[in-house]
Short mmCIF file of N, CA and C in Angstrom, two decimals:
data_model
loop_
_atom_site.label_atom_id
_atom_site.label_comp_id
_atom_site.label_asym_id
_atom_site.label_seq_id
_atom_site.Cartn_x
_atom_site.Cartn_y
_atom_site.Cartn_z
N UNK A 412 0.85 -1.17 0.00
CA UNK A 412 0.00 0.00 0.00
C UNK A 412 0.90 1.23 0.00
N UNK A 413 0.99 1.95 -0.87
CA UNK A 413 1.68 3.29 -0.89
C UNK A 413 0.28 4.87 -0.47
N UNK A 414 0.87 5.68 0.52
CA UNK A 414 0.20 6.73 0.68
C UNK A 414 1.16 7.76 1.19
N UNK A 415 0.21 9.14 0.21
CA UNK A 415 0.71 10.05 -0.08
C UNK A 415 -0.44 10.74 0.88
N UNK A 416 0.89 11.39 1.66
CA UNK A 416 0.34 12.96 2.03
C UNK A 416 0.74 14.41 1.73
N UNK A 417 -0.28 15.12 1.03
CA UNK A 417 0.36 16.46 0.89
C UNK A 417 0.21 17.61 1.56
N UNK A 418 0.83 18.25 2.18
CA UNK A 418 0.82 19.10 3.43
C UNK A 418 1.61 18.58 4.40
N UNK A 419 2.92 19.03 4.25
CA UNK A 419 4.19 18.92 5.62
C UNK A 419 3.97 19.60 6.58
N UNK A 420 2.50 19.77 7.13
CA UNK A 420 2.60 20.93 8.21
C UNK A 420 2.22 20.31 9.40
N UNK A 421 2.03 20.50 10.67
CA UNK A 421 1.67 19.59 11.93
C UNK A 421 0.70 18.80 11.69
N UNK A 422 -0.21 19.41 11.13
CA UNK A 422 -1.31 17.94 10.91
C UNK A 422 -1.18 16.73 9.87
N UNK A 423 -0.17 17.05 8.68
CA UNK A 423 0.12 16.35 8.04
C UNK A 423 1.17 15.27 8.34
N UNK A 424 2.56 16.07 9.23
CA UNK A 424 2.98 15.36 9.94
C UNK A 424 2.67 14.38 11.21
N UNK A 425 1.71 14.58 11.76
CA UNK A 425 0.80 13.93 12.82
C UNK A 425 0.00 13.13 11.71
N UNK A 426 -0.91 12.93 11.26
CA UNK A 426 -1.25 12.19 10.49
C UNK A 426 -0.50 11.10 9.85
N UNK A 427 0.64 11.47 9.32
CA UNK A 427 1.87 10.33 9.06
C UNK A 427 2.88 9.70 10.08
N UNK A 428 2.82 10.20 11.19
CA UNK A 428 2.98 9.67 12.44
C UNK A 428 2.26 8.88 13.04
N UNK A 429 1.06 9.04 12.77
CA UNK A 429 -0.10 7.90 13.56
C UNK A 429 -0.24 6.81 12.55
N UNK A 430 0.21 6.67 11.18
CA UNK A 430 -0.27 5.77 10.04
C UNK A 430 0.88 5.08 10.31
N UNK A 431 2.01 5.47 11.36
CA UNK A 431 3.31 4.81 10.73
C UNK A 431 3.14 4.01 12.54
N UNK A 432 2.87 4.70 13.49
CA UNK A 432 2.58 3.68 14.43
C UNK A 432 1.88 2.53 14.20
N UNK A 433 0.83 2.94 13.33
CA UNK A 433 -0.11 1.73 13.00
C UNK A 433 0.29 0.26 12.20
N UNK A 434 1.54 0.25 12.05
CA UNK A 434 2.51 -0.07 11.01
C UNK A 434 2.54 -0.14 9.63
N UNK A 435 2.25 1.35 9.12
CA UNK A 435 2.57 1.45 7.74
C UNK A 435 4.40 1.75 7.78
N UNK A 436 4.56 1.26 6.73
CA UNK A 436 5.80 1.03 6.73
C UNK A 436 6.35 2.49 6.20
N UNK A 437 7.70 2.93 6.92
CA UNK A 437 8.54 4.13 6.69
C UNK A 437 8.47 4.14 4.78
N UNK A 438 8.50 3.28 4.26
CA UNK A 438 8.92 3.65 2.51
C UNK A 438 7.85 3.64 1.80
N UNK A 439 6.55 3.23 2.61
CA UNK A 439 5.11 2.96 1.62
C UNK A 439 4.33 4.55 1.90
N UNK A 440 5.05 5.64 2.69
CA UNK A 440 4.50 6.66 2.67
C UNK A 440 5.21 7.91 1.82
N UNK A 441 4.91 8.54 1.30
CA UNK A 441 5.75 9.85 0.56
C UNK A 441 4.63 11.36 1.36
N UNK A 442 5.79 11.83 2.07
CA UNK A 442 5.06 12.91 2.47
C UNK A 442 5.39 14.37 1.37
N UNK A 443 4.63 15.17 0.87
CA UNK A 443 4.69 16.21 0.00
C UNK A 443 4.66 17.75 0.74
N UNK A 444 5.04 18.31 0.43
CA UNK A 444 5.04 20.06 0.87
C UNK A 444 4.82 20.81 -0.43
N UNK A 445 4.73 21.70 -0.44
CA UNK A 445 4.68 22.75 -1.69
C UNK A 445 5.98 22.62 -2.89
N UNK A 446 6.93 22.10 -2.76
CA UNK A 446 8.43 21.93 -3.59
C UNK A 446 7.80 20.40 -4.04
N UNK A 447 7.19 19.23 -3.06
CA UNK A 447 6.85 18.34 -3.73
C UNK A 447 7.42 17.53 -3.04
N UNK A 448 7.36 15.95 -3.31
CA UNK A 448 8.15 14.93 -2.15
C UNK A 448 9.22 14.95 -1.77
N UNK A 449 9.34 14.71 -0.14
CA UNK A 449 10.30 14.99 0.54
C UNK A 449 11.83 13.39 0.56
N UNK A 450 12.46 13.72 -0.01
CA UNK A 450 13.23 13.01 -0.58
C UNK A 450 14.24 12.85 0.33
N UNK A 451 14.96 12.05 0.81
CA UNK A 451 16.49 11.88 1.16
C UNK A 451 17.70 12.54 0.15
N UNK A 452 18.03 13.81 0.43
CA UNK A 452 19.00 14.61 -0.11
C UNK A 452 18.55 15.61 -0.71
N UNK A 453 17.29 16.13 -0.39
CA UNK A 453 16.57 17.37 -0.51
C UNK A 453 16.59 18.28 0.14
N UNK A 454 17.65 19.61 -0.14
CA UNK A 454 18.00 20.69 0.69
C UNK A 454 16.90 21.46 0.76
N UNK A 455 16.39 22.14 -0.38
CA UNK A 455 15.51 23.19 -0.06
C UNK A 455 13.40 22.95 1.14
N UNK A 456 13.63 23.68 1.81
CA UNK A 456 12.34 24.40 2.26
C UNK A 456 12.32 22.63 3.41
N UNK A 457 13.46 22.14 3.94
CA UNK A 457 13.66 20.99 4.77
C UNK A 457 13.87 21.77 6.40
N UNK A 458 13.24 20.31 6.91
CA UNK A 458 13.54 20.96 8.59
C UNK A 458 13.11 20.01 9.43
N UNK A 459 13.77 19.55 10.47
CA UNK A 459 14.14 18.44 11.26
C UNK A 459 12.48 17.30 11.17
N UNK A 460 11.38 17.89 11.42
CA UNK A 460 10.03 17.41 11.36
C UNK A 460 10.06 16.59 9.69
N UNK A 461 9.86 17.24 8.61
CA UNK A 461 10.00 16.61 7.58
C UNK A 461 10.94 15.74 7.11
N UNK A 462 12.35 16.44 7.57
CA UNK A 462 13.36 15.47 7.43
C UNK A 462 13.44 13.89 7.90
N UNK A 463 12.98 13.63 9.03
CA UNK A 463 12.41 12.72 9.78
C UNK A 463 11.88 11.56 8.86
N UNK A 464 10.71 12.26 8.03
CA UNK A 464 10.07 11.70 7.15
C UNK A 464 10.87 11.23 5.40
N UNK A 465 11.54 11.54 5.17
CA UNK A 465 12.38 12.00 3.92
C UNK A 465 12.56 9.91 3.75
N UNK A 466 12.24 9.70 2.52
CA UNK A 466 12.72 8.41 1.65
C UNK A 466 13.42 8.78 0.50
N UNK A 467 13.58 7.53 -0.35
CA UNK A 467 14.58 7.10 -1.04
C UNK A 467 13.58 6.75 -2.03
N UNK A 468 13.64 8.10 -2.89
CA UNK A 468 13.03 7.52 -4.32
C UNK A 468 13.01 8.70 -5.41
N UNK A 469 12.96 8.69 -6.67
CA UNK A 469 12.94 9.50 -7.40
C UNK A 469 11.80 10.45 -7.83
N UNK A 470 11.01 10.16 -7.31
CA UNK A 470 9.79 10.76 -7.30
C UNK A 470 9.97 12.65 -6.77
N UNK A 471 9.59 13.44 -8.31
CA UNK A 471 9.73 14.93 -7.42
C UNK A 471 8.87 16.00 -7.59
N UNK A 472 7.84 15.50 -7.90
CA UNK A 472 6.59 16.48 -7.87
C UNK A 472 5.27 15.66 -7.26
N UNK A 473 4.14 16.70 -7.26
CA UNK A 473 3.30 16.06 -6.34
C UNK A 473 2.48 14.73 -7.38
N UNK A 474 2.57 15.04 -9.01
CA UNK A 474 1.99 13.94 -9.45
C UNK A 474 2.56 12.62 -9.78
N UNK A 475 4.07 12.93 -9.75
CA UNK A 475 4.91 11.76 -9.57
C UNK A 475 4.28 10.67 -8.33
N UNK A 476 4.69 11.57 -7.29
CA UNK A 476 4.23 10.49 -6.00
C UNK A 476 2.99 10.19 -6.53
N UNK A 477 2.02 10.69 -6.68
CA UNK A 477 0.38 10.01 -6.51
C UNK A 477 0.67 8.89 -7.79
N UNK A 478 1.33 8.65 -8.54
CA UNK A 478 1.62 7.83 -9.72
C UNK A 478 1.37 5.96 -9.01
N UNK A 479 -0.01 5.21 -8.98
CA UNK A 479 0.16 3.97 -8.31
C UNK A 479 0.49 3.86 -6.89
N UNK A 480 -0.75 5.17 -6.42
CA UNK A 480 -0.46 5.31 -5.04
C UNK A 480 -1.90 4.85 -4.89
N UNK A 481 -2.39 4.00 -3.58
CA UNK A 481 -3.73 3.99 -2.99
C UNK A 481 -4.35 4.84 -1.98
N UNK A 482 -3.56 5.44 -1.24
CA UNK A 482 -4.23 6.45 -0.46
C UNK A 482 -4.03 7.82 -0.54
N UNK A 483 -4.89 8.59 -0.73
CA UNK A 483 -4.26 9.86 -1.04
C UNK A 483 -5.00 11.44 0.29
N UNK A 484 -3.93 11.90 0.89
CA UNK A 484 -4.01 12.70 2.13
C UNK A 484 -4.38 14.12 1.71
N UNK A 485 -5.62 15.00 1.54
CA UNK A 485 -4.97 16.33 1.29
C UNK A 485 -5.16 16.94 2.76
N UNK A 486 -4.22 17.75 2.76
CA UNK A 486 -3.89 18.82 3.93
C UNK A 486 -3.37 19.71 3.52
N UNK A 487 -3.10 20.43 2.32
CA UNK A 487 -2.37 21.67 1.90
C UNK A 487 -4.02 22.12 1.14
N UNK A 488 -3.23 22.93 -0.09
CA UNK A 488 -4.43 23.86 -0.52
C UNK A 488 -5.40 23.13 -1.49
N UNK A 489 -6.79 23.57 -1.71
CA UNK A 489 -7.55 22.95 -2.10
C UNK A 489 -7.21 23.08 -4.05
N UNK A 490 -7.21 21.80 -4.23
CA UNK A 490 -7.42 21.17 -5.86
C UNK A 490 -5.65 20.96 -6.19
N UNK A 491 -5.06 20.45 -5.11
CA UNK A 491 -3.61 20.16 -5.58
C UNK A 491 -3.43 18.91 -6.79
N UNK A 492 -4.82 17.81 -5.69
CA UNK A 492 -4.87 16.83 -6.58
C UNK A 492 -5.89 16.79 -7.93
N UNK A 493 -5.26 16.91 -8.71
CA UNK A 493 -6.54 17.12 -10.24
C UNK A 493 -6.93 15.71 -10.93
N UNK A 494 -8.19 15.97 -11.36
CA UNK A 494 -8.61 14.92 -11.48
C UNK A 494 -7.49 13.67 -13.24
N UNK A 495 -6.49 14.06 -13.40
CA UNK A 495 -5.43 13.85 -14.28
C UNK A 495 -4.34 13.02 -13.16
N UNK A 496 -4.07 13.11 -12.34
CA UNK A 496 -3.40 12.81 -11.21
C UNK A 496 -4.34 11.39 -10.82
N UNK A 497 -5.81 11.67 -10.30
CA UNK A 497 -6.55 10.53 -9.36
C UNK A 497 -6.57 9.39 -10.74
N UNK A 498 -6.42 9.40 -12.13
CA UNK A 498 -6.35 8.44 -12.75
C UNK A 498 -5.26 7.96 -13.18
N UNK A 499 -4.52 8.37 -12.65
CA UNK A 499 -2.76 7.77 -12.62
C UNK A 499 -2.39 6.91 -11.36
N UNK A 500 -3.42 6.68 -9.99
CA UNK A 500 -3.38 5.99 -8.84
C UNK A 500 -4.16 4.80 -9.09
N UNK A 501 -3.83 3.81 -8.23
CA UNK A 501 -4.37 1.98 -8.07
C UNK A 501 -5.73 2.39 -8.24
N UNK A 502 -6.63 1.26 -8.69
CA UNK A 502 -7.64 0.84 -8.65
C UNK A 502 -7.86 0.95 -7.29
N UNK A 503 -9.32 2.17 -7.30
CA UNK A 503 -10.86 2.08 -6.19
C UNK A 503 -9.99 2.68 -5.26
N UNK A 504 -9.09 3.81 -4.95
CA UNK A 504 -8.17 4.54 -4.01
C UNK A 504 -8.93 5.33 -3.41
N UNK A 505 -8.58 5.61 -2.04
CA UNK A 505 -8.95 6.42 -1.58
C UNK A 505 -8.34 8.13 -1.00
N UNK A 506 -9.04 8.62 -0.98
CA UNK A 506 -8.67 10.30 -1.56
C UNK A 506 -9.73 11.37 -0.18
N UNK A 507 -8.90 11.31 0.33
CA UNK A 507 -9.38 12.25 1.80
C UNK A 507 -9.07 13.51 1.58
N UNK A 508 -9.68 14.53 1.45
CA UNK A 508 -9.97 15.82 0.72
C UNK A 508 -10.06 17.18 2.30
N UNK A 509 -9.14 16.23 3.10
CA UNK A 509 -9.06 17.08 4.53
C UNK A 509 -9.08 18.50 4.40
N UNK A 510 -8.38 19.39 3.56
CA UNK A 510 -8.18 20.63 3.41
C UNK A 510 -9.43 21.83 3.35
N UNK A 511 -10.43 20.78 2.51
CA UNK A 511 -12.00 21.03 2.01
C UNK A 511 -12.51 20.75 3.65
N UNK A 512 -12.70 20.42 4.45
CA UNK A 512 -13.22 19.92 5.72
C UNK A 512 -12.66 21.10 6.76
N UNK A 513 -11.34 21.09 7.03
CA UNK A 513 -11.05 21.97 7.98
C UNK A 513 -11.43 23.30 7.41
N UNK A 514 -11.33 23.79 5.93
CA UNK A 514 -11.87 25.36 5.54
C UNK A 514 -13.43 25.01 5.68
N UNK A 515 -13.90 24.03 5.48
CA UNK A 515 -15.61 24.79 5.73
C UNK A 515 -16.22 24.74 7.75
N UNK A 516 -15.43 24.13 8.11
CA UNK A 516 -15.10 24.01 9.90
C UNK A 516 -15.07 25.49 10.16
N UNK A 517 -13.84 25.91 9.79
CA UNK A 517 -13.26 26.99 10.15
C UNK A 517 -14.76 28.32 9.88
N UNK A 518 -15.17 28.22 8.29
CA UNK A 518 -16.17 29.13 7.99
C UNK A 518 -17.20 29.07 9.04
N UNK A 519 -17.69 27.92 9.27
CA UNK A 519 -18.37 27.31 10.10
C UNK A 519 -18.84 28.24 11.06
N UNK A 520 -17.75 28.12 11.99
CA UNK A 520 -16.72 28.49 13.03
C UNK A 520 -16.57 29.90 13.27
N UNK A 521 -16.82 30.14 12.29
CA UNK A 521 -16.35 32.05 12.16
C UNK A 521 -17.57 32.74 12.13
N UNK A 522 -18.91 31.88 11.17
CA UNK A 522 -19.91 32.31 11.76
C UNK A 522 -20.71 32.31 12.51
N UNK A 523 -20.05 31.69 13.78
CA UNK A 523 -20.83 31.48 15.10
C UNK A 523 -20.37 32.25 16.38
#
């Protein structure tokens, strides 16, 4: 099972922290930030939290990783993943659209 999360930020990192207790394995996850997957020997926009996370693969944009991925994380900005991308992932995947959830929370939220 390969899963991609995009958004290196505390919740994305917490999120890939709890998938990896669960025992998803350190190499079946690719975590993404705005530059794109976080790679082993990737200097720019790196920092001890992501680094943490960093594998071994050639993969360097966000549609690379989703390429024959089954789970797919959003936590960054809304429509990273396009629908050109979700047909390049495994058969019947699943695609958690978190980013869409916490902004209508928040609206929610703001008008109360």
């Amino acid at each position: 099972m390969k899963v991609v999360i995009n958004g290196a930020g505390a919740a994305g990192i917490a999120c890939l922290e709890l998938l990896k207790a669960m025992g998803l394995p350190h190499d079946n996850a690719v975590l993404c930030d705005s530059k794109g997957p976080i790679y082993i020997g990737r200097e720019d926009n790196i920092n001890q939290w992501k680094s943490a996370h960093a594998i071994q693969t050639k993969e360097r944009t966000l549609a690379d990783a989703v390429k024959g991925s089954d789970i797919f994380l959003g936590l960054s900005v809304k429509g990273a993943l396009t629908p050109e991308m979700i047909k390049t992932m495994n058969k019947n995947p699943i695609i958690l659209p978190w980013q869409i959830l916490i902004l209508k929370l928040i609206l929610k939220l703001q008008k109360n």
